[in-house]
CSV table of C-alpha atoms in Angstrom, one decimal:
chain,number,residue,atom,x,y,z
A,1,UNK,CA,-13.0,-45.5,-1.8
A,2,UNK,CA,-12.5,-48.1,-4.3
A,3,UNK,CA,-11.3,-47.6,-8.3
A,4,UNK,CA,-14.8,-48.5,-9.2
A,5,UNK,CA,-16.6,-46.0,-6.6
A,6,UNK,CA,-13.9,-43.1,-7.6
A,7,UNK,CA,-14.4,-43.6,-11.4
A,8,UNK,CA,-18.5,-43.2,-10.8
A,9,UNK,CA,-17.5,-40.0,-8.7
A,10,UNK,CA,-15.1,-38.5,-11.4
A,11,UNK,CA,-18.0,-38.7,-14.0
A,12,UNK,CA,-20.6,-37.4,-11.5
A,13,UNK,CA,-17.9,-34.5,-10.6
A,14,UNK,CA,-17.3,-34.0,-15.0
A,15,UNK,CA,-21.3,-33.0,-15.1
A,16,UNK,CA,-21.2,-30.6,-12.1
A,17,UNK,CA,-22.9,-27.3,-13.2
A,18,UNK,CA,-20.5,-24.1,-13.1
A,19,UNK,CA,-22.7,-20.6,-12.2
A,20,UNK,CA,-23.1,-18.8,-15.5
A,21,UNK,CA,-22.7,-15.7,-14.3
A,22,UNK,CA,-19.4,-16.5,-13.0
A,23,UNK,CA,-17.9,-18.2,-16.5
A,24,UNK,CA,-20.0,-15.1,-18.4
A,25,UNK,CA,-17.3,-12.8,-16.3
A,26,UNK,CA,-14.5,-11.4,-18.7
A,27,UNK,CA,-11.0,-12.6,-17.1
A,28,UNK,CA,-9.6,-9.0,-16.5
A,29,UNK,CA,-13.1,-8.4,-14.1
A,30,UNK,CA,-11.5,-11.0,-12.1
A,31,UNK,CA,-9.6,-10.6,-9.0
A,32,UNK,CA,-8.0,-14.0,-7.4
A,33,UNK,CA,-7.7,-14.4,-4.0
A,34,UNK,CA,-5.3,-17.5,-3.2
A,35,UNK,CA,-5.2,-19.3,-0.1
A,36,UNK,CA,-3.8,-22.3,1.0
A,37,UNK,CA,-5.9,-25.0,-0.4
A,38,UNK,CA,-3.8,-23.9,-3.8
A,39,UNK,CA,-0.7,-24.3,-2.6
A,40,UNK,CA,-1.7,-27.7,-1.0
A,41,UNK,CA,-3.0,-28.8,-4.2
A,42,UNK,CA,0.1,-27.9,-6.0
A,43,UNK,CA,2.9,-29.3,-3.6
A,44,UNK,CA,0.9,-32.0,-1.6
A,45,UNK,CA,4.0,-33.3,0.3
A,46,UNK,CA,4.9,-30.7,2.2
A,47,UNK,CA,2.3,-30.3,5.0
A,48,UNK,CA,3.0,-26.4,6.2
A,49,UNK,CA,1.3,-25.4,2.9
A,50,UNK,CA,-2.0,-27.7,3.5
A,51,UNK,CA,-3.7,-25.8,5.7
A,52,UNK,CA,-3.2,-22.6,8.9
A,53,UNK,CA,-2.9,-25.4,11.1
A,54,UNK,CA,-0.7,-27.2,9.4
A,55,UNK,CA,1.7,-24.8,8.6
A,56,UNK,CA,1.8,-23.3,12.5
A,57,UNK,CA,2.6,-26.7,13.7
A,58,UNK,CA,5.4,-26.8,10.9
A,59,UNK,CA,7.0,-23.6,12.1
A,60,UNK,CA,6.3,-24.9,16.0
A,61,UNK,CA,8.8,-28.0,14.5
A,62,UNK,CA,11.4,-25.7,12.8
A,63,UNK,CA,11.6,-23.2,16.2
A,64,UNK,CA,11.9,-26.3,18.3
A,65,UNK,CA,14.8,-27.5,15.4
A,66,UNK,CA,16.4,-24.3,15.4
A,67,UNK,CA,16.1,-23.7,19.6
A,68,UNK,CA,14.4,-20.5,19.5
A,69,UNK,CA,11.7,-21.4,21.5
A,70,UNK,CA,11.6,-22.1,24.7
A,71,UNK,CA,10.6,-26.0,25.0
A,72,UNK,CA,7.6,-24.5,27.6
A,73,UNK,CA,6.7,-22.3,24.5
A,74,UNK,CA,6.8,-24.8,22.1
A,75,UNK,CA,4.7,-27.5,24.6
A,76,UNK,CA,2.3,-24.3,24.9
A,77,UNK,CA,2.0,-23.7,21.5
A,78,UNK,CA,1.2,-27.0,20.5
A,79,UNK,CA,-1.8,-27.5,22.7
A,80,UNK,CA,-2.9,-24.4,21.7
A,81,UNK,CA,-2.9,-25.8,18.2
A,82,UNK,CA,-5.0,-28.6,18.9
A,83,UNK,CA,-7.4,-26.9,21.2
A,84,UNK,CA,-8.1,-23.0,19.9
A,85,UNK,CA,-10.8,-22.5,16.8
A,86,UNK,CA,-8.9,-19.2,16.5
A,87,UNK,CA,-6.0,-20.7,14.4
A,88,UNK,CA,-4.7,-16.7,13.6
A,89,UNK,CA,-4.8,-15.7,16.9
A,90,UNK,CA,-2.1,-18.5,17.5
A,91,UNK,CA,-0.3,-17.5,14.8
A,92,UNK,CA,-0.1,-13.7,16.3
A,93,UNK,CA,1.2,-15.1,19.2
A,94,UNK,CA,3.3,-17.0,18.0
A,95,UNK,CA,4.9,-14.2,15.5
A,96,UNK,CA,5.4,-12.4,19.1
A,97,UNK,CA,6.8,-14.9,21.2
A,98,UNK,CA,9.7,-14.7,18.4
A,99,UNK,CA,10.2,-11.0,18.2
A,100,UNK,CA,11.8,-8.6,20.2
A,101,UNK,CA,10.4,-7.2,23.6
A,102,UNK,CA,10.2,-3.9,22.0
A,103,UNK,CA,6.8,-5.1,20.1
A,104,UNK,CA,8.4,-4.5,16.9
A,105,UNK,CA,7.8,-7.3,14.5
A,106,UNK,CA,11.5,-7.4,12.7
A,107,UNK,CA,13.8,-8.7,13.2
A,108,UNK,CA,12.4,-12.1,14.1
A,109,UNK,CA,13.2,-15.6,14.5
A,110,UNK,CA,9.6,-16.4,12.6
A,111,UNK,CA,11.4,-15.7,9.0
A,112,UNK,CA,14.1,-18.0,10.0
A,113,UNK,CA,11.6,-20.7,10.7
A,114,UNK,CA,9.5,-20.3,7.8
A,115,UNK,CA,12.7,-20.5,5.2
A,116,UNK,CA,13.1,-23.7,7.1
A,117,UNK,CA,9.4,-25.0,6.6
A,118,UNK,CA,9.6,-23.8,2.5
A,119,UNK,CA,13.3,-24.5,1.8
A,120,UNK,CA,13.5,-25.3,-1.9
A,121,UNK,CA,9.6,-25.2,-2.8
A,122,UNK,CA,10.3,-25.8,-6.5
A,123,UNK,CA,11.6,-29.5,-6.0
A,124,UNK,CA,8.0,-29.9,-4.7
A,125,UNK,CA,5.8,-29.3,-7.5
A,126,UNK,CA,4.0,-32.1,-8.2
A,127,UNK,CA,0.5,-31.1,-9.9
A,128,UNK,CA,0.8,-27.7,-11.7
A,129,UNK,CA,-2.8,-27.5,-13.3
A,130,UNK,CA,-4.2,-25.0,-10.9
A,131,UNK,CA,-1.3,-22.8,-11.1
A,132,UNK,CA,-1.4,-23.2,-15.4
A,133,UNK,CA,-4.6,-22.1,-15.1
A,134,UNK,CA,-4.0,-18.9,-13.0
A,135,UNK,CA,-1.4,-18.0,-15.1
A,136,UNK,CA,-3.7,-18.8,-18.2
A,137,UNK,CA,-6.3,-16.0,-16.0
A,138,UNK,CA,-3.3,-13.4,-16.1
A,139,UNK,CA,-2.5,-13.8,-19.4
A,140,UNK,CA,-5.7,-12.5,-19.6
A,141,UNK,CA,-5.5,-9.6,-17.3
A,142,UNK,CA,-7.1,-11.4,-14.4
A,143,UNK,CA,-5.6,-10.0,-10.9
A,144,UNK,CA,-3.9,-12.5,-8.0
A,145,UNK,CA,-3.6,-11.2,-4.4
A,146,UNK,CA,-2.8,-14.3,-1.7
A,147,UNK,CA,-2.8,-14.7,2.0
A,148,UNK,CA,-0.1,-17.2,1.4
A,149,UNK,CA,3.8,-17.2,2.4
A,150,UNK,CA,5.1,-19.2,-0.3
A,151,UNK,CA,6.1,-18.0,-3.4
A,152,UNK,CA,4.8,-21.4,-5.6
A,153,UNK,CA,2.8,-19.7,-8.4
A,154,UNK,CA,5.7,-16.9,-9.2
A,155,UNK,CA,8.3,-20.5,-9.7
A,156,UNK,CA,6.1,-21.8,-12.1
A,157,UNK,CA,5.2,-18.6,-14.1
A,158,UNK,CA,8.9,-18.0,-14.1
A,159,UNK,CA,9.9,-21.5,-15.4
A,160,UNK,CA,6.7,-20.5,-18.1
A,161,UNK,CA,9.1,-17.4,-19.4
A,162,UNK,CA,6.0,-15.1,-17.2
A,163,UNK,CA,8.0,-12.1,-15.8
A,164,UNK,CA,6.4,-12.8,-12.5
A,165,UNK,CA,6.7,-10.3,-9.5
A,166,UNK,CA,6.1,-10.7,-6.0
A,167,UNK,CA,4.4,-7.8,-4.2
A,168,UNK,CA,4.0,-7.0,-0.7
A,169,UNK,CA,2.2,-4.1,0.8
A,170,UNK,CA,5.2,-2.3,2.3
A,171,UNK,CA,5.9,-0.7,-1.1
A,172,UNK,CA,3.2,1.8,-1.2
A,173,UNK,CA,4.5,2.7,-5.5
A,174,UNK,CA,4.1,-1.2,-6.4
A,175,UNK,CA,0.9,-1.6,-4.5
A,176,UNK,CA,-0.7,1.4,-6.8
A,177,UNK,CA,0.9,-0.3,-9.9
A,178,UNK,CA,-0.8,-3.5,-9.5
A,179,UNK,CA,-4.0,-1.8,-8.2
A,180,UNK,CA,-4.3,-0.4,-11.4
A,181,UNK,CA,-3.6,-3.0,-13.1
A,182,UNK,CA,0.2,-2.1,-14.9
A,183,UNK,CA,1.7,-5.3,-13.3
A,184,UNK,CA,0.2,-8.1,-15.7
A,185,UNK,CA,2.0,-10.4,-13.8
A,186,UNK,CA,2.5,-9.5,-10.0
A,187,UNK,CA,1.2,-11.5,-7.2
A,188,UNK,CA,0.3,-9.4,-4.1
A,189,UNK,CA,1.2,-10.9,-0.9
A,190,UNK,CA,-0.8,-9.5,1.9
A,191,UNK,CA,1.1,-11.0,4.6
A,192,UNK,CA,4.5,-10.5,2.9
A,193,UNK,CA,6.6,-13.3,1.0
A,194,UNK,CA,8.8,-15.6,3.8
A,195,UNK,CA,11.7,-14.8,1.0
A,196,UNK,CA,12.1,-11.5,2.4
A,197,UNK,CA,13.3,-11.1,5.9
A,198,UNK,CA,11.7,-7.7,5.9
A,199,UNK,CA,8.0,-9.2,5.2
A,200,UNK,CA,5.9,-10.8,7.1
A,201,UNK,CA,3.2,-9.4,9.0
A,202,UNK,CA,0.1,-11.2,10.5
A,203,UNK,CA,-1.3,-8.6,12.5
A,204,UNK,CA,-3.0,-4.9,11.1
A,205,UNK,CA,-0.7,-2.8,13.2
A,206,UNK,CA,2.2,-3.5,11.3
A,207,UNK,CA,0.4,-2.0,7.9
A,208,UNK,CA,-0.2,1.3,9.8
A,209,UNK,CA,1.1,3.5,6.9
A,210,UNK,CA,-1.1,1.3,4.1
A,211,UNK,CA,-4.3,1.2,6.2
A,212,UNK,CA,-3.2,5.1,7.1
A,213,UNK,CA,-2.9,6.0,3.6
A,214,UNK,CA,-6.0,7.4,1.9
A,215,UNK,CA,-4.7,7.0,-1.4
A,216,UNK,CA,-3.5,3.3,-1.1
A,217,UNK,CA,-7.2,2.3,0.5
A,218,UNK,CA,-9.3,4.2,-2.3
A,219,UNK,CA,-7.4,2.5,-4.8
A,220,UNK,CA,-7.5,-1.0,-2.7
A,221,UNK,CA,-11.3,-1.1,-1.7
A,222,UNK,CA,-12.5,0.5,-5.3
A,223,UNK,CA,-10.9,-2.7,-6.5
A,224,UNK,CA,-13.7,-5.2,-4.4
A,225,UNK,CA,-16.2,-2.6,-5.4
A,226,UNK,CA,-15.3,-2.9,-9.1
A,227,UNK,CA,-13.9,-6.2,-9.6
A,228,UNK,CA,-15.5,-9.7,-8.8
A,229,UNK,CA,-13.2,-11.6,-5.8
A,230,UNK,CA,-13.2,-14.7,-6.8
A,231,UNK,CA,-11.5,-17.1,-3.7
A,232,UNK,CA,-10.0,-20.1,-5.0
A,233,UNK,CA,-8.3,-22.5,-1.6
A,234,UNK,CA,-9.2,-20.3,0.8
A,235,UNK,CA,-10.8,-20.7,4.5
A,236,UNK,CA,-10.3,-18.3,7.2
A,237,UNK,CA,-9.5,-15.5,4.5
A,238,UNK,CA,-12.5,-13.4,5.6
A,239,UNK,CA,-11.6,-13.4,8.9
A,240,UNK,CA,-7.9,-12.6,8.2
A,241,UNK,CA,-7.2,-9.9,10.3
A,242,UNK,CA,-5.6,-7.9,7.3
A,243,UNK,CA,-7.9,-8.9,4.8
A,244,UNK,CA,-10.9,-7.0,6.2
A,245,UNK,CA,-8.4,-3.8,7.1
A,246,UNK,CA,-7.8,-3.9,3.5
A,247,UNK,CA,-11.3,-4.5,1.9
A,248,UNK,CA,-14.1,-5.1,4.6
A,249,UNK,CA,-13.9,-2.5,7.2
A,250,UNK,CA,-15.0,0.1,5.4
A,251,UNK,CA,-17.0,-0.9,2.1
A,252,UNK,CA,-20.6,-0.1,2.4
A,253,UNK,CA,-23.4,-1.9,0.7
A,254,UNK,CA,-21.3,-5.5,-0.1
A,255,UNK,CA,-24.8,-6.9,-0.2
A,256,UNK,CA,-25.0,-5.3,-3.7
A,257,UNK,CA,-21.3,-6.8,-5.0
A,258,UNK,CA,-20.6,-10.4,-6.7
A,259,UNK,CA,-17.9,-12.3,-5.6
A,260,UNK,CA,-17.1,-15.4,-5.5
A,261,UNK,CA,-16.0,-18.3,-3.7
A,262,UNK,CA,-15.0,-22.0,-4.0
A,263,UNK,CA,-15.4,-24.8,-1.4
A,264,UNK,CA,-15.4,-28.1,-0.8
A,265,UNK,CA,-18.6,-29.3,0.8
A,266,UNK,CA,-18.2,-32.0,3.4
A,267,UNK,CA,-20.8,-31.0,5.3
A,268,UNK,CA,-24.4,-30.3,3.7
A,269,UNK,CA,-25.7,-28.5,6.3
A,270,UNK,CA,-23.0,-26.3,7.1
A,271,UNK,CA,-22.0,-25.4,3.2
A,272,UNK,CA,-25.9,-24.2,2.5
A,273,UNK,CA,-25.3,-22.2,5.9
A,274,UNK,CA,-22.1,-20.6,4.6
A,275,UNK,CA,-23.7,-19.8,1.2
A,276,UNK,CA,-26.7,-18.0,3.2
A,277,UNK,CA,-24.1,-16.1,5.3
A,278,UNK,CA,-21.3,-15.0,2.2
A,279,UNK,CA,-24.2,-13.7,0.7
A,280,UNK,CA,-24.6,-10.8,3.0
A,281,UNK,CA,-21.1,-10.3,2.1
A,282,UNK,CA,-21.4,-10.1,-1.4
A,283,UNK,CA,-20.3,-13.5,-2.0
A,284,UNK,CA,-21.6,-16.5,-3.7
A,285,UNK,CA,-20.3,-19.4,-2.2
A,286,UNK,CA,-20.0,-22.8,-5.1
A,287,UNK,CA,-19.1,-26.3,-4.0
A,288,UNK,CA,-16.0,-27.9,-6.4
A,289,UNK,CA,-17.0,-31.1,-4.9
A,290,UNK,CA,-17.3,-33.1,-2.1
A,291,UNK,CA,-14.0,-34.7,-2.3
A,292,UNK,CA,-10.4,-32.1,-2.8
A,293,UNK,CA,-8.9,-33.8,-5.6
A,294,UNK,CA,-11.6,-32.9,-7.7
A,295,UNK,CA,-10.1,-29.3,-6.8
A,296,UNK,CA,-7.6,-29.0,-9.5
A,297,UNK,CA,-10.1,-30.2,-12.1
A,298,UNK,CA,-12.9,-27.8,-11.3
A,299,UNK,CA,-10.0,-25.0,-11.4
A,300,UNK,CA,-9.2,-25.6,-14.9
A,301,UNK,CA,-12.6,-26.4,-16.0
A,302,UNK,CA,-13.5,-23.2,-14.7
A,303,UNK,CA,-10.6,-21.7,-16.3
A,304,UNK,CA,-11.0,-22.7,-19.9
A,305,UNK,CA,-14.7,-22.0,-19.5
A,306,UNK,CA,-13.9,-18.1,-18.8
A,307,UNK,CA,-10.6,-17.5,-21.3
A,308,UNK,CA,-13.5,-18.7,-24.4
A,309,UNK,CA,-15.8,-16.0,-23.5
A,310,UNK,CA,-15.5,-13.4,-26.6
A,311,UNK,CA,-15.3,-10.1,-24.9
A,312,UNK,CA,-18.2,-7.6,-26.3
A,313,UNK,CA,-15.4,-5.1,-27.3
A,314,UNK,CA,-14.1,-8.2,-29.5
A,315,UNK,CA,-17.9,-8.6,-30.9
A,316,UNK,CA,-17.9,-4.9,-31.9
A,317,UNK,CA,-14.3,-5.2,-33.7
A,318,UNK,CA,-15.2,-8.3,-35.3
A,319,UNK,CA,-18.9,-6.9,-36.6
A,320,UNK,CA,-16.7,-3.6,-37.7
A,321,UNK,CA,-14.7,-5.4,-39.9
A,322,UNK,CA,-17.1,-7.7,-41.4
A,323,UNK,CA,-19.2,-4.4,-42.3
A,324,UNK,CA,-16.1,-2.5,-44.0
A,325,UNK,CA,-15.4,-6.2,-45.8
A,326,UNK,CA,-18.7,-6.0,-47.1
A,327,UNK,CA,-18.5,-1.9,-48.3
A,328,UNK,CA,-15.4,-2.9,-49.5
A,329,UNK,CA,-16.6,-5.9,-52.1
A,330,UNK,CA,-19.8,-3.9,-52.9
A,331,UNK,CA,-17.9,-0.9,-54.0
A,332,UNK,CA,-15.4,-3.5,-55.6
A,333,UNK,CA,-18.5,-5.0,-57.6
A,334,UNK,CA,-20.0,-1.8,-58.6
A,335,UNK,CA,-16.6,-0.7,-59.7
A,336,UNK,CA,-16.1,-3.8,-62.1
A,337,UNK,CA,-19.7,-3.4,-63.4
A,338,UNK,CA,-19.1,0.4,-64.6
């Protein structure tokens, strides 16, 4: 694509329309789910955050590095990788081939090999916007769950003075707190953070006491009921294994929700297909573009769009005071006239 060609596209992409009943949405009705398209968009040069495939193929290189993969494993694993559509089911494998016998998940070589793949994430921040506006959306009282490993958006909230807390679902008091919304600034990882060698989990069975828990799932699922999803990078999130323990399983009647969810359309046919199909889910698919760097652009138009919609509550304070301004001068002028 030449200057001339991307400058036309830019101005085409400036005019795309944005659903109104997404921008009308207040930002604490807002739930974020991140996935890896974020990440990529944020740190661009480091391939293990650009997409599932990416980063298994990443992690196959740091377990080859590190020799705790058999090289047959790692030969296996790598054709896998190139010939499976079922990316997560390689990744459970693979989570397994580098765990104990015992089918207990920890301790495990994987952690070792994803502090390999992420070592010193900060350094790689090249393009912020998407992650200013997220933290523009909390601010705001907007939510932020992710499927994602890396810890990207709680560096840059951190070196934006944000008090920024990772979450994982292994601690059943912080889960509540951010459920109900008294962590402003807490990202929920739903696979675990690859910081913390207790974390990471790719397959349901290793949530057994959140799934388990009928307090933790009430509080969970009312939040898709009563908050509108809104997926911003994401792909194979509604097939993620945990994803659907945690919200899909057992939520009746998603027809009758509105989420949402951003995508880049390559493919015409396919993203009209997709929009037909998310809609049975509750979901209202919209296309950023045709090309992923307009990504970051959408994102913060989108943003901005949503943070200058005066809440109703705001209408009601405003029209209060105007009326006692008003009492206030007429009693004033009736006062100087006697």
């Amino acid at each position: 694509m030449d200057s001339e060609e991307r400058t036309t596209n830019r101005s085409e992409q400036k005019s795309r329309k944005i659903l109104r009943s997404l921008i009308r949405k207040q930002p604490w009705d807002l739930l974020l789910v991140i996935g890896t398209g974020v990440s990529a968009a944020v740190a661009p040069e480091i391939p293990a955050l650009c997409s599932w495939r990416s980063c298994i193929e990443a992690v196959i290189e740091a377990a080859e590095q590190l020799e705790v993969l058999h090289p047959g494993d790692v030969a296996e694993f790598r054709k896998k990788v190139i010939k499976d559509r079922d990316l997560l089911v390689v990744a459970h494998d693979l989570i397994r081939k580098m765990s104990p016998r015992t089918g207990d998940t920890k301790p495990n070589f994987f952690q070792d090999c994803l502090m390999e793949v992420f070592d010193n994430l900060e350094q790689h921040i090249q393009n912020p916007v998407v992650l200013q506006s997220i933290i523009r959306l909390m601010e705001r009282g907007t939510m932020v769950l992710t499927t994602n490993y890396d810890n990207l958006l709680e560096i840059f909230g951190q070196q934006q003075g944000k008090p920024m807390e990772s979450l994982d679902l292994k601690d059943k008091d912080k889960v509540l707190q951010w459920a109900r919304g008294h962590i402003k600034y807490g990202v929920l990882h739903i696979h675990g953070l690859y910081t913390d060698p207790c974390g990471m989990v790719l397959d349901p069975s290793g949530y057994k006491d959140v799934t388990q828990d009928p307090e933790v799932m009430e509080v969970l699922q009312n939040l898709y009921l009563t908050k509108s999803f809104l997926f911003v990078g994401c792909g194979e999130t509604l097939r993620d294994q945990i994803f659907q323990a945690l919200f899909l399983y057992t939520v009746k009647n998603k027809v009758d929700l509105e989420h949402y969810m951003l995508v880049l359309k390559e493919n015409e046919d396919h993203f009209f297909k997709l929009q037909a199909d998310m809609l049975l889910h509750g979901i209202k698919v919209v296309s950023y573009g045709d090309c992923f760097e307009y990504f970051p652009e959408y994102v913060q138009d989108l943003t901005a769009q949503i943070c200058k919609q005066r809440s109703p509550d705001a209408d009601r304070v405003d029209s209060t005071t105007l009326l006692g301004r008003i009492e206030r001068f007429l009693l004033q002028l009736e006062f100087n006239a006697n």
